[in-house]
């Protein structure tokens, strides 16, 4: 570990934070851990149901549309969802850069990268809105599943139930992440963190935002790839 | 303890820097691209053992991506070991969680297929393809 204790008293003897992490940030970590279990429970429920079912719709057929795919007449699997994935990765990168600028107490830099992160989040939400609208028009919704199994047999509605529940829950996290980032941006622009003397709040918002990206890694794999 | 928040802000994040951010960005991009390539190869493949291997590879890549996001973007790698353990150790419950539940799902399907003949017959029925309906909805 790079952070070493030079005092003669030990880490746990009092007078300092034994984890060397500020209280709010530590609690954000524990919140994210509990949120991991929530998402984990949803995804494992999905997996269990999938393992308990004969046949399952082929994601490469279901999710092969993108805007203009009808005009071009060329459905392609994975195209749209990989765009969404890259949007989220890039917005995660801009968030790290915002945190990085925060360490240097650079107000303008933090504001710039927060704006980029918010744009990324909104772009992702727009993509998801398009996809949901598209699937709804194809006849898919909670309790309705127009897509047959990969072998052409009758599918259950579990496929669309889990898809809309889990991507919806993730989308809700993205939405709240965007709201948090907007609040952070307002606070940055009003100079709240400069007066406070540190940008730790940006780090906490950043942790949440990276978690949203992290969950998408799992959702993307479980629903679109395998 | 009030002054310690500022000192924590100073102390933390010795590792990292812009270089590390870009390195991790490139790694994440490359891993995603490999996943997509594997996805397209799986799309071409028929059902069988080969597909399971590709799926396994995709899951390993997924875990690698998760590691890079948590370790570097969320800076967990640069925290104190005791703090890292309070996050990681509870998450090991997932090992049991996944094995037990997926195993349960699998055995439930096997039992249904073994004892419920009606269920097997129903799951062999072909789904009628409805193209008219979707247009009405639009």
mmCIF file of C-alpha atoms in Angstrom:
data_model
loop_
_atom_site.group_PDB
_atom_site.id
_atom_site.type_symbol
_atom_site.label_atom_id
_atom_site.label_comp_id
_atom_site.label_asym_id
_atom_site.label_seq_id
_atom_site.Cartn_x
_atom_site.Cartn_y
_atom_site.Cartn_z
ATOM 1 C CA UNK A 1 0.000 0.000 0.000
ATOM 2 C CA UNK A 2 1.282 3.423 -0.859
ATOM 3 C CA UNK A 3 -0.464 5.120 2.034
ATOM 4 C CA UNK A 4 1.674 4.415 5.054
ATOM 5 C CA UNK A 5 1.107 5.352 8.656
ATOM 6 C CA UNK A 6 3.960 7.254 10.183
ATOM 7 C CA UNK A 7 2.440 7.751 13.628
ATOM 8 C CA UNK A 8 3.577 5.531 16.458
ATOM 9 C CA UNK A 9 -0.014 4.596 17.324
ATOM 10 C CA UNK A 10 -1.704 1.969 15.165
ATOM 11 C CA UNK A 11 -4.407 2.438 12.574
ATOM 12 C CA UNK A 12 -7.127 1.422 15.000
ATOM 13 C CA UNK A 13 -5.934 3.347 18.051
ATOM 14 C CA UNK A 14 -8.157 6.345 17.311
ATOM 15 C CA UNK A 15 -7.531 9.861 16.097
ATOM 16 C CA UNK A 16 -7.626 8.909 12.428
ATOM 17 C CA UNK A 17 -9.894 7.172 9.962
ATOM 18 C CA UNK A 18 -8.738 3.527 10.008
ATOM 19 C CA UNK A 19 -9.803 2.921 6.418
ATOM 20 C CA UNK A 20 -8.305 6.244 5.332
ATOM 21 C CA UNK A 21 -11.617 6.966 3.607
ATOM 22 C CA UNK A 22 -13.986 9.787 4.375
ATOM 23 C CA UNK A 23 -17.236 8.712 6.065
ATOM 24 C CA UNK A 24 -19.575 9.609 3.210
ATOM 25 C CA UNK A 25 -17.410 7.858 0.656
ATOM 26 C CA UNK A 26 -17.210 4.706 2.763
ATOM 27 C CA UNK A 27 -20.982 4.697 3.105
ATOM 28 C CA UNK A 28 -21.309 5.164 -0.655
ATOM 29 C CA UNK A 29 -19.198 2.026 -1.060
ATOM 30 C CA UNK A 30 -21.454 0.080 1.281
ATOM 31 C CA UNK A 31 -24.551 1.382 -0.460
ATOM 32 C CA UNK A 32 -23.110 0.250 -3.784
ATOM 33 C CA UNK A 33 -22.342 -3.155 -2.290
ATOM 34 C CA UNK A 34 -25.977 -3.527 -1.229
ATOM 35 C CA UNK A 35 -27.083 -2.340 -4.661
ATOM 36 C CA UNK A 36 -24.827 -5.017 -6.160
ATOM 37 C CA UNK A 37 -26.843 -7.597 -4.255
ATOM 38 C CA UNK A 38 -30.099 -6.125 -5.567
ATOM 39 C CA UNK A 39 -28.924 -6.284 -9.157
ATOM 40 C CA UNK A 40 -27.307 -9.651 -8.501
ATOM 41 C CA UNK A 41 -30.599 -11.020 -7.192
ATOM 42 C CA UNK A 42 -32.431 -9.795 -10.286
ATOM 43 C CA UNK A 43 -29.849 -11.206 -12.679
ATOM 44 C CA UNK A 44 -29.638 -14.531 -10.835
ATOM 45 C CA UNK A 45 -33.444 -14.780 -10.886
ATOM 46 C CA UNK A 46 -33.221 -14.251 -14.634
ATOM 47 C CA UNK A 47 -30.516 -16.905 -14.948
ATOM 48 C CA UNK A 48 -32.420 -19.383 -12.805
ATOM 49 C CA UNK A 49 -35.576 -18.913 -14.874
ATOM 50 C CA UNK A 50 -33.593 -19.306 -18.058
ATOM 51 C CA UNK A 51 -31.999 -22.513 -16.767
ATOM 52 C CA UNK A 52 -35.427 -23.821 -15.776
ATOM 53 C CA UNK A 53 -36.976 -23.201 -19.206
ATOM 54 C CA UNK A 54 -36.825 -25.284 -22.367
ATOM 55 C CA UNK A 55 -35.710 -22.919 -25.113
ATOM 56 C CA UNK A 56 -35.205 -19.169 -24.969
ATOM 57 C CA UNK A 57 -35.494 -16.378 -27.582
ATOM 58 C CA UNK A 58 -32.293 -15.686 -29.487
ATOM 59 C CA UNK A 59 -31.012 -12.214 -28.463
ATOM 60 C CA UNK A 60 -29.226 -11.920 -31.809
ATOM 61 C CA UNK A 61 -32.624 -12.033 -33.542
ATOM 62 C CA UNK A 62 -34.610 -10.001 -30.993
ATOM 63 C CA UNK A 63 -32.133 -7.128 -30.663
ATOM 64 C CA UNK A 64 -31.040 -6.809 -34.282
ATOM 65 C CA UNK A 65 -32.714 -3.450 -34.972
ATOM 66 C CA UNK A 66 -31.248 0.036 -34.830
ATOM 67 C CA UNK A 67 -32.551 3.401 -36.024
ATOM 68 C CA UNK A 68 -32.650 3.349 -39.851
ATOM 69 C CA UNK A 69 -32.455 -0.467 -39.940
ATOM 70 C CA UNK A 70 -35.922 -0.551 -41.524
ATOM 71 C CA UNK A 71 -34.938 2.074 -44.086
ATOM 72 C CA UNK A 72 -31.699 0.313 -44.925
ATOM 73 C CA UNK A 73 -33.444 -3.054 -44.772
ATOM 74 C CA UNK A 74 -30.426 -4.566 -43.036
ATOM 75 C CA UNK A 75 -31.013 -5.722 -39.462
ATOM 76 C CA UNK A 76 -27.717 -6.268 -37.662
ATOM 77 C CA UNK A 77 -27.297 -7.854 -34.242
ATOM 78 C CA UNK A 78 -25.274 -6.092 -31.529
ATOM 79 C CA UNK A 79 -24.858 -2.830 -33.457
ATOM 80 C CA UNK A 80 -27.157 -0.630 -31.402
ATOM 81 C CA UNK A 81 -26.321 -2.132 -28.038
ATOM 82 C CA UNK A 82 -22.587 -1.811 -28.648
ATOM 83 C CA UNK A 83 -23.110 1.890 -29.344
ATOM 84 C CA UNK A 84 -24.934 2.129 -26.001
ATOM 85 C CA UNK A 85 -22.079 0.265 -24.287
ATOM 86 C CA UNK A 86 -19.450 2.596 -25.689
ATOM 87 C CA UNK A 87 -21.485 5.669 -24.724
ATOM 88 C CA UNK A 88 -21.519 4.441 -21.134
ATOM 89 C CA UNK A 89 -17.801 3.562 -21.109
ATOM 90 C CA UNK A 90 -16.890 6.996 -22.482
ATOM 91 C CA UNK A 91 -19.122 8.769 -19.959
ATOM 92 C CA UNK A 92 -17.402 6.745 -17.244
ATOM 93 C CA UNK A 93 -14.038 7.964 -18.533
ATOM 94 C CA UNK A 94 -15.173 11.606 -18.488
ATOM 95 C CA UNK A 95 -16.366 11.054 -14.916
ATOM 96 C CA UNK A 96 -12.926 9.773 -13.863
ATOM 97 C CA UNK A 97 -11.417 12.826 -15.509
ATOM 98 C CA UNK A 98 -13.833 15.057 -13.545
ATOM 99 C CA UNK A 99 -12.727 13.406 -10.302
ATOM 100 C CA UNK A 100 -9.124 13.816 -11.405
ATOM 101 C CA UNK A 101 -9.627 17.543 -12.028
ATOM 102 C CA UNK A 102 -11.283 17.733 -8.608
ATOM 103 C CA UNK A 103 -8.072 16.541 -6.964
ATOM 104 C CA UNK A 104 -6.305 19.424 -8.626
ATOM 105 C CA UNK A 105 -9.041 21.798 -7.363
ATOM 106 C CA UNK A 106 -9.664 22.857 -10.967
ATOM 107 C CA UNK A 107 -13.258 24.117 -10.950
ATOM 108 C CA UNK A 108 -13.504 24.684 -14.706
ATOM 109 C CA UNK A 109 -12.083 21.239 -15.498
ATOM 110 C CA UNK A 110 -14.545 19.518 -13.170
ATOM 111 C CA UNK A 111 -17.453 21.444 -14.697
ATOM 112 C CA UNK A 112 -16.354 20.606 -18.248
ATOM 113 C CA UNK A 113 -16.065 16.870 -17.630
ATOM 114 C CA UNK A 114 -19.286 16.783 -15.609
ATOM 115 C CA UNK A 115 -21.129 18.347 -18.538
ATOM 116 C CA UNK A 116 -19.667 15.689 -20.850
ATOM 117 C CA UNK A 117 -20.686 12.948 -18.411
ATOM 118 C CA UNK A 118 -24.238 14.291 -18.224
ATOM 119 C CA UNK A 119 -24.418 14.389 -22.027
ATOM 120 C CA UNK A 120 -23.225 10.776 -22.141
ATOM 121 C CA UNK A 121 -25.867 9.746 -19.618
ATOM 122 C CA UNK A 122 -28.618 11.500 -21.531
ATOM 123 C CA UNK A 123 -27.428 9.901 -24.775
ATOM 124 C CA UNK A 124 -27.591 6.482 -23.162
ATOM 125 C CA UNK A 125 -31.095 7.154 -21.827
ATOM 126 C CA UNK A 126 -32.210 8.317 -25.276
ATOM 127 C CA UNK A 127 -30.887 5.104 -26.820
ATOM 128 C CA UNK A 128 -32.738 3.082 -24.219
ATOM 129 C CA UNK A 129 -35.928 5.056 -24.820
ATOM 130 C CA UNK A 130 -35.643 4.317 -28.536
ATOM 131 C CA UNK A 131 -35.066 0.631 -27.902
ATOM 132 C CA UNK A 132 -37.984 0.303 -25.494
ATOM 133 C CA UNK A 133 -40.299 2.146 -27.892
ATOM 134 C CA UNK A 134 -39.167 -0.057 -30.729
ATOM 135 C CA UNK A 135 -39.688 -3.286 -28.745
ATOM 136 C CA UNK A 136 -43.079 -2.044 -27.550
ATOM 137 C CA UNK A 137 -44.145 -1.511 -31.148
ATOM 138 C CA UNK A 138 -42.974 -5.030 -31.977
ATOM 139 C CA UNK A 139 -45.435 -6.217 -29.331
ATOM 140 C CA UNK A 140 -43.105 -6.827 -26.401
ATOM 141 C CA UNK A 141 -43.924 -5.508 -22.945
ATOM 142 C CA UNK A 142 -44.365 -6.898 -19.434
ATOM 143 C CA UNK A 143 -46.597 -9.932 -19.900
ATOM 144 C CA UNK A 144 -46.291 -9.925 -23.688
ATOM 145 C CA UNK A 145 -43.595 -11.606 -25.729
ATOM 146 C CA UNK A 146 -43.925 -11.812 -29.520
ATOM 147 C CA UNK A 147 -40.519 -13.460 -30.019
ATOM 148 C CA UNK A 148 -40.410 -17.243 -30.437
ATOM 149 C CA UNK A 149 -37.640 -19.346 -28.922
ATOM 150 C CA UNK A 150 -34.459 -19.816 -30.924
ATOM 151 C CA UNK A 151 -35.788 -23.148 -32.228
ATOM 152 C CA UNK A 152 -39.150 -21.631 -33.198
ATOM 153 C CA UNK A 153 -41.120 -23.075 -30.274
ATOM 154 C CA UNK A 154 -43.524 -21.095 -28.096
ATOM 155 C CA UNK A 155 -41.667 -18.845 -25.660
ATOM 156 C CA UNK A 156 -42.735 -17.675 -22.216
ATOM 157 C CA UNK A 157 -43.283 -14.049 -21.252
ATOM 158 C CA UNK A 158 -40.394 -14.363 -18.773
ATOM 159 C CA UNK A 159 -38.040 -13.156 -21.462
ATOM 160 C CA UNK A 160 -39.664 -9.745 -21.825
ATOM 161 C CA UNK A 161 -40.569 -9.525 -18.119
ATOM 162 C CA UNK A 162 -36.948 -9.882 -17.080
ATOM 163 C CA UNK A 163 -35.659 -7.732 -19.909
ATOM 164 C CA UNK A 164 -37.890 -4.754 -19.125
ATOM 165 C CA UNK A 165 -37.551 -5.118 -15.352
ATOM 166 C CA UNK A 166 -33.765 -5.328 -15.293
ATOM 167 C CA UNK A 167 -32.951 -2.829 -18.049
ATOM 168 C CA UNK A 168 -35.639 -0.584 -16.551
ATOM 169 C CA UNK A 169 -34.069 -0.806 -13.107
ATOM 170 C CA UNK A 170 -30.687 -0.057 -14.632
ATOM 171 C CA UNK A 171 -32.130 2.814 -16.668
ATOM 172 C CA UNK A 172 -33.609 4.209 -13.463
ATOM 173 C CA UNK A 173 -30.118 4.124 -11.958
ATOM 174 C CA UNK A 174 -28.743 5.952 -14.982
ATOM 175 C CA UNK A 175 -31.512 8.534 -14.636
ATOM 176 C CA UNK A 176 -30.779 9.121 -10.950
ATOM 177 C CA UNK A 177 -27.052 9.240 -11.783
ATOM 178 C CA UNK A 178 -27.714 11.990 -14.326
ATOM 179 C CA UNK A 179 -29.778 13.886 -11.719
ATOM 180 C CA UNK A 180 -26.958 13.550 -9.156
ATOM 181 C CA UNK A 181 -24.432 14.756 -11.723
ATOM 182 C CA UNK A 182 -26.595 17.769 -12.570
ATOM 183 C CA UNK A 183 -26.801 18.669 -8.867
ATOM 184 C CA UNK A 184 -23.018 18.259 -8.623
ATOM 185 C CA UNK A 185 -22.563 20.515 -11.651
ATOM 186 C CA UNK A 186 -24.715 23.242 -10.069
ATOM 187 C CA UNK A 187 -22.733 22.945 -6.829
ATOM 188 C CA UNK A 188 -19.437 23.109 -8.729
ATOM 189 C CA UNK A 189 -20.516 26.171 -10.697
ATOM 190 C CA UNK A 190 -21.652 27.922 -7.517
ATOM 191 C CA UNK A 191 -18.217 27.287 -5.994
ATOM 192 C CA UNK A 192 -19.506 25.191 -3.096
ATOM 193 C CA UNK A 193 -16.585 22.759 -3.216
ATOM 194 C CA UNK A 194 -14.000 25.516 -3.558
ATOM 195 C CA UNK A 195 -15.330 27.042 -0.341
ATOM 196 C CA UNK A 196 -15.364 23.600 1.276
ATOM 197 C CA UNK A 197 -11.748 23.073 0.302
ATOM 198 C CA UNK A 198 -12.130 19.665 -1.379
ATOM 199 C CA UNK A 199 -14.042 17.940 -4.169
ATOM 200 C CA UNK A 200 -14.770 14.684 -2.290
ATOM 201 C CA UNK A 201 -18.453 14.969 -3.209
ATOM 202 C CA UNK A 202 -17.529 14.566 -6.882
ATOM 203 C CA UNK A 203 -15.764 11.328 -5.966
ATOM 204 C CA UNK A 204 -18.918 9.972 -4.343
ATOM 205 C CA UNK A 205 -21.026 10.916 -7.359
ATOM 206 C CA UNK A 206 -18.302 9.356 -9.489
ATOM 207 C CA UNK A 207 -18.470 6.080 -7.587
ATOM 208 C CA UNK A 208 -22.194 5.919 -8.218
ATOM 209 C CA UNK A 209 -21.748 6.701 -11.892
ATOM 210 C CA UNK A 210 -19.073 4.013 -12.340
ATOM 211 C CA UNK A 211 -21.352 1.551 -10.607
ATOM 212 C CA UNK A 212 -24.021 2.269 -13.238
ATOM 213 C CA UNK A 213 -21.438 1.503 -15.913
ATOM 214 C CA UNK A 214 -20.382 -1.628 -14.028
ATOM 215 C CA UNK A 215 -23.939 -2.944 -13.869
ATOM 216 C CA UNK A 216 -24.335 -2.336 -17.578
ATOM 217 C CA UNK A 217 -21.310 -4.586 -18.223
ATOM 218 C CA UNK A 218 -23.291 -7.413 -16.604
ATOM 219 C CA UNK A 219 -26.673 -6.536 -18.122
ATOM 220 C CA UNK A 220 -25.118 -6.206 -21.581
ATOM 221 C CA UNK A 221 -23.479 -9.624 -21.275
ATOM 222 C CA UNK A 222 -26.442 -11.442 -19.753
ATOM 223 C CA UNK A 223 -29.131 -10.103 -22.074
ATOM 224 C CA UNK A 224 -27.502 -9.262 -25.374
ATOM 225 C CA UNK A 225 -24.474 -11.544 -25.671
ATOM 226 C CA UNK A 226 -25.260 -14.896 -24.097
ATOM 227 C CA UNK B 1 -11.519 14.811 13.441
ATOM 228 C CA UNK B 2 -12.714 17.793 11.422
ATOM 229 C CA UNK B 3 -9.359 18.566 9.880
ATOM 230 C CA UNK B 4 -8.940 14.923 8.894
ATOM 231 C CA UNK B 5 -11.354 15.136 5.949
ATOM 232 C CA UNK B 6 -9.096 17.610 4.221
ATOM 233 C CA UNK B 7 -6.057 15.510 5.085
ATOM 234 C CA UNK B 8 -7.783 12.428 3.657
ATOM 235 C CA UNK B 9 -8.488 14.350 0.472
ATOM 236 C CA UNK B 10 -4.780 15.115 0.335
ATOM 237 C CA UNK B 11 -3.535 11.641 1.194
ATOM 238 C CA UNK B 12 -5.720 9.589 -1.095
ATOM 239 C CA UNK B 13 -5.172 8.677 -4.703
ATOM 240 C CA UNK B 14 -1.483 8.497 -4.913
ATOM 241 C CA UNK B 15 -1.762 5.994 -7.703
ATOM 242 C CA UNK B 16 -3.411 6.711 -10.981
ATOM 243 C CA UNK B 17 -3.204 9.885 -12.949
ATOM 244 C CA UNK B 18 -4.199 10.589 -16.497
ATOM 245 C CA UNK B 19 -1.934 7.926 -17.948
ATOM 246 C CA UNK B 20 -3.679 5.196 -15.986
ATOM 247 C CA UNK B 21 -7.112 6.507 -16.992
ATOM 248 C CA UNK B 22 -6.265 6.268 -20.692
ATOM 249 C CA UNK B 23 -4.644 2.874 -20.283
ATOM 250 C CA UNK B 24 -7.775 1.496 -18.612
ATOM 251 C CA UNK B 25 -9.995 3.142 -21.236
ATOM 252 C CA UNK B 26 -8.084 1.373 -23.988
ATOM 253 C CA UNK B 27 -8.229 -1.950 -22.124
ATOM 254 C CA UNK B 28 -12.003 -1.634 -21.631
ATOM 255 C CA UNK B 29 -12.512 -0.736 -25.284
ATOM 256 C CA UNK B 30 -10.412 -3.657 -26.489
ATOM 257 C CA UNK B 31 -12.189 -6.099 -24.155
ATOM 258 C CA UNK B 32 -15.587 -4.874 -25.411
ATOM 259 C CA UNK B 33 -14.456 -5.250 -29.017
ATOM 260 C CA UNK B 34 -13.295 -8.826 -28.334
ATOM 261 C CA UNK B 35 -16.681 -9.521 -26.734
ATOM 262 C CA UNK B 36 -18.437 -8.212 -29.841
ATOM 263 C CA UNK B 37 -16.240 -10.319 -32.140
ATOM 264 C CA UNK B 38 -17.007 -13.379 -30.014
ATOM 265 C CA UNK B 39 -20.705 -12.443 -30.143
ATOM 266 C CA UNK B 40 -20.639 -12.352 -33.935
ATOM 267 C CA UNK B 41 -18.809 -15.700 -34.126
ATOM 268 C CA UNK B 42 -21.431 -17.186 -31.803
ATOM 269 C CA UNK B 43 -24.160 -15.787 -34.041
ATOM 270 C CA UNK B 44 -22.731 -17.823 -36.917
ATOM 271 C CA UNK B 45 -22.376 -20.990 -34.832
ATOM 272 C CA UNK B 46 -24.976 -23.711 -34.295
ATOM 273 C CA UNK B 47 -26.192 -24.778 -30.865
ATOM 274 C CA UNK B 48 -23.689 -27.057 -29.224
ATOM 275 C CA UNK B 49 -20.564 -27.345 -27.129
ATOM 276 C CA UNK B 50 -18.747 -24.676 -29.136
ATOM 277 C CA UNK B 51 -21.301 -22.051 -28.168
ATOM 278 C CA UNK B 52 -20.809 -22.853 -24.495
ATOM 279 C CA UNK B 53 -17.077 -22.241 -24.801
ATOM 280 C CA UNK B 54 -17.685 -18.870 -26.432
ATOM 281 C CA UNK B 55 -20.161 -17.990 -23.698
ATOM 282 C CA UNK B 56 -17.587 -18.938 -21.076
ATOM 283 C CA UNK B 57 -14.990 -16.728 -22.758
ATOM 284 C CA UNK B 58 -17.466 -13.828 -22.833
ATOM 285 C CA UNK B 59 -18.162 -14.253 -19.104
ATOM 286 C CA UNK B 60 -14.430 -14.203 -18.318
ATOM 287 C CA UNK B 61 -14.049 -11.009 -20.364
ATOM 288 C CA UNK B 62 -17.054 -9.531 -18.519
ATOM 289 C CA UNK B 63 -15.383 -10.209 -15.168
ATOM 290 C CA UNK B 64 -12.139 -8.677 -16.443
ATOM 291 C CA UNK B 65 -14.021 -5.515 -17.439
ATOM 292 C CA UNK B 66 -15.709 -5.401 -14.041
ATOM 293 C CA UNK B 67 -12.287 -5.704 -12.383
ATOM 294 C CA UNK B 68 -10.833 -2.799 -14.359
ATOM 295 C CA UNK B 69 -13.821 -0.538 -13.658
ATOM 296 C CA UNK B 70 -13.842 -1.264 -9.917
ATOM 297 C CA UNK B 71 -10.065 -1.328 -9.415
ATOM 298 C CA UNK B 72 -9.081 1.734 -11.437
ATOM 299 C CA UNK B 73 -12.122 3.893 -12.248
ATOM 300 C CA UNK B 74 -13.550 3.444 -8.757
ATOM 301 C CA UNK B 75 -10.032 3.524 -7.299
ATOM 302 C CA UNK B 76 -10.594 0.501 -5.086
ATOM 303 C CA UNK B 77 -7.108 -0.790 -5.857
ATOM 304 C CA UNK B 78 -5.576 2.304 -4.266
ATOM 305 C CA UNK B 79 -7.515 2.008 -1.000
ATOM 306 C CA UNK B 80 -6.239 0.313 2.166
ATOM 307 C CA UNK B 81 -6.384 -3.457 2.163
ATOM 308 C CA UNK B 82 -8.683 -3.657 5.194
ATOM 309 C CA UNK B 83 -11.211 -1.422 3.456
ATOM 310 C CA UNK B 84 -11.006 -3.426 0.214
ATOM 311 C CA UNK B 85 -11.711 -6.614 2.159
ATOM 312 C CA UNK B 86 -14.901 -5.210 3.729
ATOM 313 C CA UNK B 87 -16.228 -4.760 0.183
ATOM 314 C CA UNK B 88 -14.871 -7.895 -1.481
ATOM 315 C CA UNK B 89 -15.452 -10.523 1.215
ATOM 316 C CA UNK B 90 -19.263 -10.084 1.384
ATOM 317 C CA UNK B 91 -19.405 -10.286 -2.404
ATOM 318 C CA UNK B 92 -17.972 -13.813 -2.325
ATOM 319 C CA UNK B 93 -21.499 -14.866 -1.276
ATOM 320 C CA UNK B 94 -22.291 -14.544 -4.968
ATOM 321 C CA UNK B 95 -20.307 -17.706 -5.661
ATOM 322 C CA UNK B 96 -22.767 -19.748 -3.621
ATOM 323 C CA UNK B 97 -25.676 -17.634 -4.808
ATOM 324 C CA UNK B 98 -24.995 -18.283 -8.496
ATOM 325 C CA UNK B 99 -24.082 -21.960 -8.201
ATOM 326 C CA UNK B 100 -27.052 -22.838 -5.978
ATOM 327 C CA UNK B 101 -29.707 -20.962 -7.917
ATOM 328 C CA UNK B 102 -28.612 -21.851 -11.442
ATOM 329 C CA UNK B 103 -28.214 -25.477 -10.326
ATOM 330 C CA UNK B 104 -31.720 -25.379 -8.896
ATOM 331 C CA UNK B 105 -33.129 -23.957 -12.103
ATOM 332 C CA UNK B 106 -31.404 -26.638 -14.136
ATOM 333 C CA UNK B 107 -32.644 -29.507 -11.973
ATOM 334 C CA UNK B 108 -36.176 -28.053 -11.990
ATOM 335 C CA UNK B 109 -36.145 -28.157 -15.790
ATOM 336 C CA UNK B 110 -34.779 -31.698 -15.807
ATOM 337 C CA UNK B 111 -37.459 -32.924 -13.401
ATOM 338 C CA UNK B 112 -40.231 -31.268 -15.405
ATOM 339 C CA UNK B 113 -38.939 -32.802 -18.609
ATOM 340 C CA UNK B 114 -38.653 -36.198 -16.941
ATOM 341 C CA UNK B 115 -42.035 -36.394 -15.190
ATOM 342 C CA UNK B 116 -44.375 -33.906 -16.907
ATOM 343 C CA UNK B 117 -45.060 -35.242 -20.382
ATOM 344 C CA UNK B 118 -47.552 -32.437 -21.110
ATOM 345 C CA UNK B 119 -44.862 -29.879 -20.385
ATOM 346 C CA UNK B 120 -42.472 -31.518 -22.848
ATOM 347 C CA UNK B 121 -45.158 -31.645 -25.532
ATOM 348 C CA UNK B 122 -46.111 -28.015 -24.990
ATOM 349 C CA UNK B 123 -42.504 -26.898 -25.222
ATOM 350 C CA UNK B 124 -42.172 -28.648 -28.604
ATOM 351 C CA UNK B 125 -45.057 -26.709 -30.190
ATOM 352 C CA UNK B 126 -43.996 -24.201 -32.816
ATOM 353 C CA UNK B 127 -44.996 -20.601 -32.281
ATOM 354 C CA UNK B 128 -47.280 -19.204 -35.025
ATOM 355 C CA UNK B 129 -45.537 -16.290 -36.704
ATOM 356 C CA UNK B 130 -47.742 -13.205 -36.547
ATOM 357 C CA UNK B 131 -46.651 -10.414 -38.836
ATOM 358 C CA UNK B 132 -50.006 -8.604 -39.145
ATOM 359 C CA UNK B 133 -50.342 -7.719 -35.485
ATOM 360 C CA UNK B 134 -47.134 -5.788 -35.210
ATOM 361 C CA UNK B 135 -48.174 -3.354 -37.921
ATOM 362 C CA UNK B 136 -51.428 -2.509 -36.175
ATOM 363 C CA UNK B 137 -49.527 -1.534 -33.063
ATOM 364 C CA UNK B 138 -47.468 0.939 -35.021
#
